[in-house]
Protein backbone atom coordinates (compact mmCIF):
# COMPACT_ATOMS: atom_id res chain seq x y z
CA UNK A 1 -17.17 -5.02 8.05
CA UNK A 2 -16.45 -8.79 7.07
CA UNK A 3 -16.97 -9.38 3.60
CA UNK A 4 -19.60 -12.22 3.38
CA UNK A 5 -17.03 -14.05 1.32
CA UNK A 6 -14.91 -15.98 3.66
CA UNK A 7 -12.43 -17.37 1.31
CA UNK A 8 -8.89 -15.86 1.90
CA UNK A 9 -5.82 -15.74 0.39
CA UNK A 10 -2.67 -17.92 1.41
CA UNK A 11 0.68 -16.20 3.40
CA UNK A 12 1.99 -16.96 0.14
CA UNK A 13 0.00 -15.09 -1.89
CA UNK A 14 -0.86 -11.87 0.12
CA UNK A 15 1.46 -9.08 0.01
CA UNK A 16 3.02 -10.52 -3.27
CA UNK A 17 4.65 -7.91 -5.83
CA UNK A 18 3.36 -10.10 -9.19
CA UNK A 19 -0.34 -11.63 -9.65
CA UNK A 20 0.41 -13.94 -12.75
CA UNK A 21 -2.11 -16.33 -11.60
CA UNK A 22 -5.06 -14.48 -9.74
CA UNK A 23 -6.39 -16.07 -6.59
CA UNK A 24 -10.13 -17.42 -7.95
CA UNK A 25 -12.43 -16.25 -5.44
CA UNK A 26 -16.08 -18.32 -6.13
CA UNK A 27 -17.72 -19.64 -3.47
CA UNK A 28 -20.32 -17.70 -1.97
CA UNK A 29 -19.71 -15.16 -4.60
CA UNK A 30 -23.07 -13.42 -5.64
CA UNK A 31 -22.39 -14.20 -9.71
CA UNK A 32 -22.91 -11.10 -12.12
CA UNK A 33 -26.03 -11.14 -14.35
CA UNK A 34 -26.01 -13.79 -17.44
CA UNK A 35 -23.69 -11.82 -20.17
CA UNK A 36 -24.97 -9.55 -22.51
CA UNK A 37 -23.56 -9.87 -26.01
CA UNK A 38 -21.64 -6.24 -26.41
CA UNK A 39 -21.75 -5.91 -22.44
CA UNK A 40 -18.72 -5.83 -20.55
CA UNK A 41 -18.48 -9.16 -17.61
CA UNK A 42 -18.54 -7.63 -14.05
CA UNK A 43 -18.13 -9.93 -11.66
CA UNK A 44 -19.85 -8.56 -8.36
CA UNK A 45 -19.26 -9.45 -4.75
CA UNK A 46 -21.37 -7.99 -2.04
CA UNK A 47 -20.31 -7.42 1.72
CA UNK A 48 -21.68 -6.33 4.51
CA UNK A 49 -22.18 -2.24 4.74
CA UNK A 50 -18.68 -0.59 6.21
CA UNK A 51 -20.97 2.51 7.93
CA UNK A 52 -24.19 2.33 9.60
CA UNK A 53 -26.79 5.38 9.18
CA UNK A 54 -25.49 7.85 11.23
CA UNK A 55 -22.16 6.97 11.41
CA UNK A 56 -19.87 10.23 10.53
CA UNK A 57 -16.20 9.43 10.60
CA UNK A 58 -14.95 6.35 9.67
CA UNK A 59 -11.01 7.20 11.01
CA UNK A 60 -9.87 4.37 13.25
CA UNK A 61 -12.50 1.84 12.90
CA UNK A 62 -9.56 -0.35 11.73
CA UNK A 63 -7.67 -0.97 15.24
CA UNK A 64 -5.89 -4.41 13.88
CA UNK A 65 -2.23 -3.69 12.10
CA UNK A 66 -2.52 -4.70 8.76
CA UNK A 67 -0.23 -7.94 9.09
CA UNK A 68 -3.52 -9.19 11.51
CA UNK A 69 -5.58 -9.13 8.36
CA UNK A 70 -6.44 -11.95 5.88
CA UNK A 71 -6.92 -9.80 2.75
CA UNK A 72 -9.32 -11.84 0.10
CA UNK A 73 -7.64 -11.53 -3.24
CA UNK A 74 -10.45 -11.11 -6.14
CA UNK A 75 -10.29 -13.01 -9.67
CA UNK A 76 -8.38 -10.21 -11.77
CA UNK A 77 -9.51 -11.56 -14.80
CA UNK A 78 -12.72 -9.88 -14.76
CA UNK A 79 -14.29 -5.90 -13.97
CA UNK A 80 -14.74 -6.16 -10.42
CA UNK A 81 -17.43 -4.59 -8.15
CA UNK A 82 -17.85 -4.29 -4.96
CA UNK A 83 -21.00 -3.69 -3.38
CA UNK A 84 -23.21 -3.00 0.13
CA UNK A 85 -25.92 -5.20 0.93
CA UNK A 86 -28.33 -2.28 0.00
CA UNK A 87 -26.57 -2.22 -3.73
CA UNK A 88 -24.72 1.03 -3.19
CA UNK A 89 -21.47 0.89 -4.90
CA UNK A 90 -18.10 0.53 -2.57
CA UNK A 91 -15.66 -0.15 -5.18
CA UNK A 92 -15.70 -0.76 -8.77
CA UNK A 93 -12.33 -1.57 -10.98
CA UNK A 94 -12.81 -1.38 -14.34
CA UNK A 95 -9.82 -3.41 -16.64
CA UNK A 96 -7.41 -2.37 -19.33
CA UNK A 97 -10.60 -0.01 -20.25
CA UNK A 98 -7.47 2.78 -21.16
CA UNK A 99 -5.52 1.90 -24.45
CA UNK A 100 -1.94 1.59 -24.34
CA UNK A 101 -1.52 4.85 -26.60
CA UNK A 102 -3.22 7.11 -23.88
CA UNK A 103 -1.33 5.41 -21.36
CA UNK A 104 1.66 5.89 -23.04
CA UNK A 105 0.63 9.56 -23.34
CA UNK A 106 -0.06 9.77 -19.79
CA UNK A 107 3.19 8.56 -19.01
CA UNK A 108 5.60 10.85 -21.58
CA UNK A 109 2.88 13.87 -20.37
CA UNK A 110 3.67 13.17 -16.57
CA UNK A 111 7.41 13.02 -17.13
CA UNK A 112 7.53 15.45 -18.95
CA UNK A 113 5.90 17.65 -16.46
CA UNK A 114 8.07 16.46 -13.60
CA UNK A 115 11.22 17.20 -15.21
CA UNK A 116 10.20 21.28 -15.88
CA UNK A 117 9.18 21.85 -12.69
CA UNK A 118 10.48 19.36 -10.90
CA UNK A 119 9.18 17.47 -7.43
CA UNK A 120 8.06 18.98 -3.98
CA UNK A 121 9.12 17.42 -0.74
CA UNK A 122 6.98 14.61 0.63
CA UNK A 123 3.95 15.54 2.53
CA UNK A 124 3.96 15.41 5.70
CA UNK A 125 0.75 13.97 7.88
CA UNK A 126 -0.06 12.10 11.03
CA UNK A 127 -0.19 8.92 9.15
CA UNK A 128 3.47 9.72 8.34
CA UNK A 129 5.07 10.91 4.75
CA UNK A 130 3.39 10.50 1.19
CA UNK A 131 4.87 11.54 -2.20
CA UNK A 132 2.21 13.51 -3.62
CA UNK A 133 3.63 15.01 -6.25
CA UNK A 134 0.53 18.10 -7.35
CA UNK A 135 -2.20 19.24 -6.82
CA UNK A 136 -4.46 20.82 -8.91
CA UNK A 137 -8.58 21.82 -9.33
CA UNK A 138 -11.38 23.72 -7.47
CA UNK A 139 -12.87 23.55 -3.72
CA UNK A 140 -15.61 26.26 -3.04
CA UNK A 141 -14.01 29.75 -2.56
CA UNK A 142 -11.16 29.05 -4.94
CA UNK A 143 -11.60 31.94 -6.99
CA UNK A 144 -8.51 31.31 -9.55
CA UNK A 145 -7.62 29.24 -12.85
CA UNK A 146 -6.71 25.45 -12.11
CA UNK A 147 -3.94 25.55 -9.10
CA UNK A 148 -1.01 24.19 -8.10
CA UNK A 149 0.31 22.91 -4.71
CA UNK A 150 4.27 21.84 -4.99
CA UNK A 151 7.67 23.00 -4.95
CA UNK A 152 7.96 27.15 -4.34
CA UNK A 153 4.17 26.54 -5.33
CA UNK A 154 1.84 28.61 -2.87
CA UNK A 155 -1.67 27.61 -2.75
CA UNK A 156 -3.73 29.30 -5.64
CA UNK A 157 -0.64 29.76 -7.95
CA UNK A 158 -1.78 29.86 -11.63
CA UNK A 159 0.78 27.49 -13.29
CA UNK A 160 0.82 27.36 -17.28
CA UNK A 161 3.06 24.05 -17.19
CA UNK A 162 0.06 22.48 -14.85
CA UNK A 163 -2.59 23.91 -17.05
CA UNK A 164 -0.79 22.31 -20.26
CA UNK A 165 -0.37 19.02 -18.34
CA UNK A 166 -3.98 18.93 -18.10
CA UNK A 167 -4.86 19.91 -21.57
CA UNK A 168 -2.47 17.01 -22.85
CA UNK A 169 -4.31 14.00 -20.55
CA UNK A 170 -7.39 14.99 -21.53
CA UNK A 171 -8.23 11.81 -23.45
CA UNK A 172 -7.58 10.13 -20.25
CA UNK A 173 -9.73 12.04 -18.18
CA UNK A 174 -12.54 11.85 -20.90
CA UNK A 175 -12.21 8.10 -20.56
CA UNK A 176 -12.62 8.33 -16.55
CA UNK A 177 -15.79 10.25 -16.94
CA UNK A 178 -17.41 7.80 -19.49
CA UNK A 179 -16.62 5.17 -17.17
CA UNK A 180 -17.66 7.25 -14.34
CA UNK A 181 -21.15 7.44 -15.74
CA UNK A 182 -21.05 3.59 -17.03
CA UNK A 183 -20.48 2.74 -12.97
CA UNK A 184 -22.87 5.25 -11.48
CA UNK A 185 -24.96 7.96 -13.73
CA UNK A 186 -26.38 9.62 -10.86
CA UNK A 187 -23.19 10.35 -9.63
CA UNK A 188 -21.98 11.16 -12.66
CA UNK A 189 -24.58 14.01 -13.28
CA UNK A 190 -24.23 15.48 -9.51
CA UNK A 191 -20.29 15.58 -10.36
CA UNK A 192 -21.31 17.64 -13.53
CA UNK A 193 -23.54 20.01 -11.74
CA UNK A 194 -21.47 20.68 -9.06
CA UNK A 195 -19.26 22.94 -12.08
CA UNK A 196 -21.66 25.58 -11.20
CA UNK A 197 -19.48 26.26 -8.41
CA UNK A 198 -16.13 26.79 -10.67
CA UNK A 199 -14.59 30.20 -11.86
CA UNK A 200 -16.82 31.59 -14.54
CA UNK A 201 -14.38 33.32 -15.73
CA UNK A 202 -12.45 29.53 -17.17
CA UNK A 203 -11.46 29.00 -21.03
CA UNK A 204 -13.75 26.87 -23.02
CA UNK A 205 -11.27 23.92 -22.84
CA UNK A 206 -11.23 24.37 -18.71
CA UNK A 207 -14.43 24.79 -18.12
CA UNK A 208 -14.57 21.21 -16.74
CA UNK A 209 -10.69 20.60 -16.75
CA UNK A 210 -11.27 17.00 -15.29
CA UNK A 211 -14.80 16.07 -16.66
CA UNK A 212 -16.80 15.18 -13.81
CA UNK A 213 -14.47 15.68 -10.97
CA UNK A 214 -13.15 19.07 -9.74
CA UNK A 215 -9.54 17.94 -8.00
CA UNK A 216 -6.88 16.00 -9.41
CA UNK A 217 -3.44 14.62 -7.10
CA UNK A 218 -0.73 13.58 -8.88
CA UNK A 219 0.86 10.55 -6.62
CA UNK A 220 4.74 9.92 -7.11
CA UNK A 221 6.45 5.97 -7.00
CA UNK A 222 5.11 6.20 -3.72
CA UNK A 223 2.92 3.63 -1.52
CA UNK A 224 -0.25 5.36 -0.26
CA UNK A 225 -0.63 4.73 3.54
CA UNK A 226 -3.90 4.03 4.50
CA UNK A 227 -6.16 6.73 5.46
CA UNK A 228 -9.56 7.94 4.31
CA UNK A 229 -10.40 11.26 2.97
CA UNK A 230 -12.91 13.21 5.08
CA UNK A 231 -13.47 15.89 2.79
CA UNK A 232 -14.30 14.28 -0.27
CA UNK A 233 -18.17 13.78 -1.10
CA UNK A 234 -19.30 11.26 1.43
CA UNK A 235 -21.17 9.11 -0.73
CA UNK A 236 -19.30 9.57 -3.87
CA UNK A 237 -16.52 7.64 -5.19
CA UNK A 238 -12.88 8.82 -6.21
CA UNK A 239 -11.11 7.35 -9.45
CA UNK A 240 -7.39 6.26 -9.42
CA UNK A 241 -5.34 5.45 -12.45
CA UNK A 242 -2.41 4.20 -11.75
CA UNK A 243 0.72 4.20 -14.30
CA UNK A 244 3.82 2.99 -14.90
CA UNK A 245 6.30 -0.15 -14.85
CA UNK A 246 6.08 -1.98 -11.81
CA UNK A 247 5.04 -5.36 -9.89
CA UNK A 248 2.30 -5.05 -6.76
CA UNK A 249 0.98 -1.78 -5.29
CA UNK A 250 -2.49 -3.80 -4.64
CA UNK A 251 -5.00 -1.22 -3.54
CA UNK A 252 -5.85 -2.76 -0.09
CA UNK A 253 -9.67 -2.01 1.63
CA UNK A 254 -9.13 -3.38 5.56
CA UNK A 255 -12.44 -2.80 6.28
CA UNK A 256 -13.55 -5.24 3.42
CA UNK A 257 -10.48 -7.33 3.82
CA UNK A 258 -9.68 -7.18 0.01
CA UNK A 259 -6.58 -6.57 -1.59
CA UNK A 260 -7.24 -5.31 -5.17
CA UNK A 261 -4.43 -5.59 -7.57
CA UNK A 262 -4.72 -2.54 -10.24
CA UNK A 263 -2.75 -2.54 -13.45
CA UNK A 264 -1.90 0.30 -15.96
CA UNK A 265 -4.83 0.81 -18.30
CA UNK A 266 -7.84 0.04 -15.18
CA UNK A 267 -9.52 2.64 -13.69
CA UNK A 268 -10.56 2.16 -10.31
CA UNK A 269 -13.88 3.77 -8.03
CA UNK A 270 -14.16 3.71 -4.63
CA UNK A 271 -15.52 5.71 -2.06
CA UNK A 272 -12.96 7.11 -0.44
CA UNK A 273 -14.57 8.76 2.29
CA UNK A 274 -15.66 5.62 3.28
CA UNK A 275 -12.91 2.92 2.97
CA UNK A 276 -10.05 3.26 4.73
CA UNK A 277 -7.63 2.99 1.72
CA UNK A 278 -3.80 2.09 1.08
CA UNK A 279 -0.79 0.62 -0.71
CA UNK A 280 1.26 -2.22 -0.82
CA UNK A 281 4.29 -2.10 -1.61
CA UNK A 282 5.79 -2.47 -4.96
CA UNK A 283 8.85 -2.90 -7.24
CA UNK A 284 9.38 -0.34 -9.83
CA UNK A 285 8.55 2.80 -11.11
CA UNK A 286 4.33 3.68 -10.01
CA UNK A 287 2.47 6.62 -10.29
CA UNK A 288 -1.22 7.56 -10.13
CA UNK A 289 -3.89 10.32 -11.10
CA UNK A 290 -6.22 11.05 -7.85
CA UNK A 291 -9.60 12.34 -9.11
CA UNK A 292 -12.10 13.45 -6.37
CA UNK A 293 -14.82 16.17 -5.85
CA UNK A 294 -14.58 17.80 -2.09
CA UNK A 295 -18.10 17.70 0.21
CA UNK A 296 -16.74 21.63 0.05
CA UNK A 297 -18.37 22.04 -3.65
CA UNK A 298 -21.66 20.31 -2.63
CA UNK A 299 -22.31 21.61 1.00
CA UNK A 300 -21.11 24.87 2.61
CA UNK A 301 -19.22 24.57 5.72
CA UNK A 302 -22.50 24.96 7.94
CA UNK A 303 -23.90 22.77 6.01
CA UNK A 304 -21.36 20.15 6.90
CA UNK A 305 -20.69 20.99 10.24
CA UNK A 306 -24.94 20.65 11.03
CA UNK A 307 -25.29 17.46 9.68
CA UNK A 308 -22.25 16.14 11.75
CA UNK A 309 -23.51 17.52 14.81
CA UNK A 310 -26.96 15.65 13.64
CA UNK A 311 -25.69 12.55 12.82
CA UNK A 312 -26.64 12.39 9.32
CA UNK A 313 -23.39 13.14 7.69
CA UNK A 314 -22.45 9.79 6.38
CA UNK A 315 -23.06 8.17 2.65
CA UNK A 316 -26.21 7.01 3.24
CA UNK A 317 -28.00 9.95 4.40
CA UNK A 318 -26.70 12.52 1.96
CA UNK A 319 -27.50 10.84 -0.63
CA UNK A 320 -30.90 10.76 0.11
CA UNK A 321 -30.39 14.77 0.92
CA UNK A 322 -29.34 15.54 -2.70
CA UNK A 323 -32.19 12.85 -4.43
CA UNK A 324 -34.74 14.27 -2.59
C-alpha cells in the first residue's frame, strides 16, 4: 500500500546510521488536531489500508528487495502516528515518553541478566538468523509460571533469574501499558481481559507480569529481518522499546514505505501481524523489549483455523468479532 504521501527521502539520507536533522515530511500530510495545552503533539499521517477485508496472510505481499524501495522518512521531532484511511491505528511512536533513570535501569537489569545466564544461539528461520535473546510469558495451554526459551532452556522452564528480570523492569512495562491505553483504550482493555486465560495459580506481583501484554522477547544487538508475526492478535498492535548506545536501526514498514527512526526512551506500536516489519542496520550496541499478545489467548485453534478458511481472519473483521 502507497502511503498517500509521496514525498521521499534522498539516496543520501535513507539507510543512514545518524538522523541529526530529520527529513521534514509536510506536504500532503493530514496535520494533527490544533494543540491542546497539557496534550502531547502527534503528528498523524494517513495511508492507504495495507489489507483488504478478507485478506488473511499478509507474508510476501512485498515482492520488491528492499534497495527497490523509496522509504519516506517522518519528522522525528514529533509523536508520530500512522493511520488507515478508516482511522484504525498502523503504527504509533511515542518519544522520549521513558525517563533516562528507567532506561538506565532497563539497561543495568538486561545486562545484568545476560551475564548470569548468559546468551542462546541465534534463531534460526526461513528468513535466515535473528538474535533473540528470551523469551518469556503465556500462550493458551501454558500451564506454568512465566517461561523461558534460551540456552539449555526447554520450553516451559520456570527460571527465577527471568522472573527477577521481570520484577526489576517493571516501571518500564507500567509505562508501556499507560501508553498502550493513551494510543488505543479498547485495545488496552481486551489486552487486560485476555489475563483470564493466565495460570491462576501466579503471585500477586505476576499476575499480569507485563501489564497488558502476555509475551515478552528480549532482542540482542541484532537487526530484525523483516517478517510479520502471524500469531500475534491480528488487529492488535505490538510495543518495542528499544535500548542502548547506538546510531540507526530505523524500524522500516515496506508496505507503507516508511522508515521510522526509534531512539532509547520511545515506545513504539504497530501491528505486527499486519506490517511486514524490519531493521536497518546500525552501529553500536542495540537491544529491544518485544511485547505482544498471541491470537492463541483470544481465539482457540478452531477458532482460528474457521475464520481462515472463511476469509474473515484479518484485522478488520476480528475486530468487529470481539466489539460485537
Amino acid at each position: 500500500a502507497l502511503p498517500i504521501e509521496e514525498r521521499t527521502a534522498s539516496p543520501e539520507q535513507h539507510g543512514t546510521s545518524e538522523h541529526k536533522r530529520p527529513f521534514p515530511v509536510e506536504d500532503g500530510v493530514v496535520p494533527a488536531k490544533r494543540r491542546v495545552r497539557g496534550k502531547p503533539h502527534v503528528k498523524t499521517i494517513r495511508v492507504k489500508d495495507v489489507l483488504e477485508p478478507g485478506s488473511s496472510t499478509v507474508g510476501g505481499i512485498v515482492k520488491a528487495a528492499r534497495k527497490d524501495i523509496k522509504f519516506i522518512v517522518p519528522d522525528c521531532r514529533h509523536h508520530l502516528q500512522i493511520t488507515g484511511i478508516s482511522g484504525r491505528v498502523l503504527v504509533h511512536v511515542w518519544r522520549k515518553v521513558i525517563p533516562p533513570e528507567e532506561m538506565e535501569l532497563l539497561w543495568t537489569s538486561y545486562n545484568s541478566l545476560v551475564n548470569d545466564l548468559g546468551l542462546p544461539d541465534p534463531v534460526t528461520t526461513k528468513r535466515g538468523k535473528n538474535h533473540i535473546a528470551w523469551m518469556a510469558g503465556f500462550m493458551r495451554n501454558m500451564a506454568t509460571l512465566p517461561f523461558s526459551v534460551g540456552k539449555n532452556k526447554p520450553r516451559g522452564t520456570l527460571d527465577p533469574r527471568m522472573i527477577q528480570f521481570i520484577r526489576e523492569i517493571s516501571p518500564v512495562l507500567l509505562r508501556v501499558d499507560e501508553h498502550l491505553r493513551m494510543t488505543n483504550p479498547g485495545l488496552h482493555a481486551l489486552y487486560h481481559a485476555a489475563a483470564a486465560n493466565y495460570p491462576a495459580d501466579l503471585p500477586d506481583d505476576l499476575k499480569k507480569p507485563f501489564a497488558a501484554y502476555a509475551f515478552m522477547y528480549l532482542n540482542h544487538n541484532h537487526p530484525c529481518l523483516d517478517h510479520d508475526d502471524d500469531k500475534d492478535y491480528p488487529a492488535g498492535l505490538c510495543a518495542v522499546i528499544p535500548f542502548g548506545d547506538y546510531k540507526g536501526g530505523d524500524v522500516v514498514f515496506p508496505q507503507l514505505h516508511y522508515q521510522v527512526p526509534l531512539y532509547p526512551g520511545d515506545i513504539a506500536f504497530f501491528n505486527s501481524f499486519e506490517l511486514i516489519h524490519g531493521n536497518l542496520p546500525f552501529a553500536g550496541t542495540r537491544h529491544s523489549v518485544v511485547l505482544t499478545t498471541h491470537a492463541s489467548l483470544l481465539f482457540s485453534k478452531a477458532q482460528i483455523k474457521q475464520y481462515k478458511e472463511q476469509g474473515i481472519y484479518d484485522p478488520n473483521s476480528v475486530q468487529k468479532m470481539l466489539s460485537d
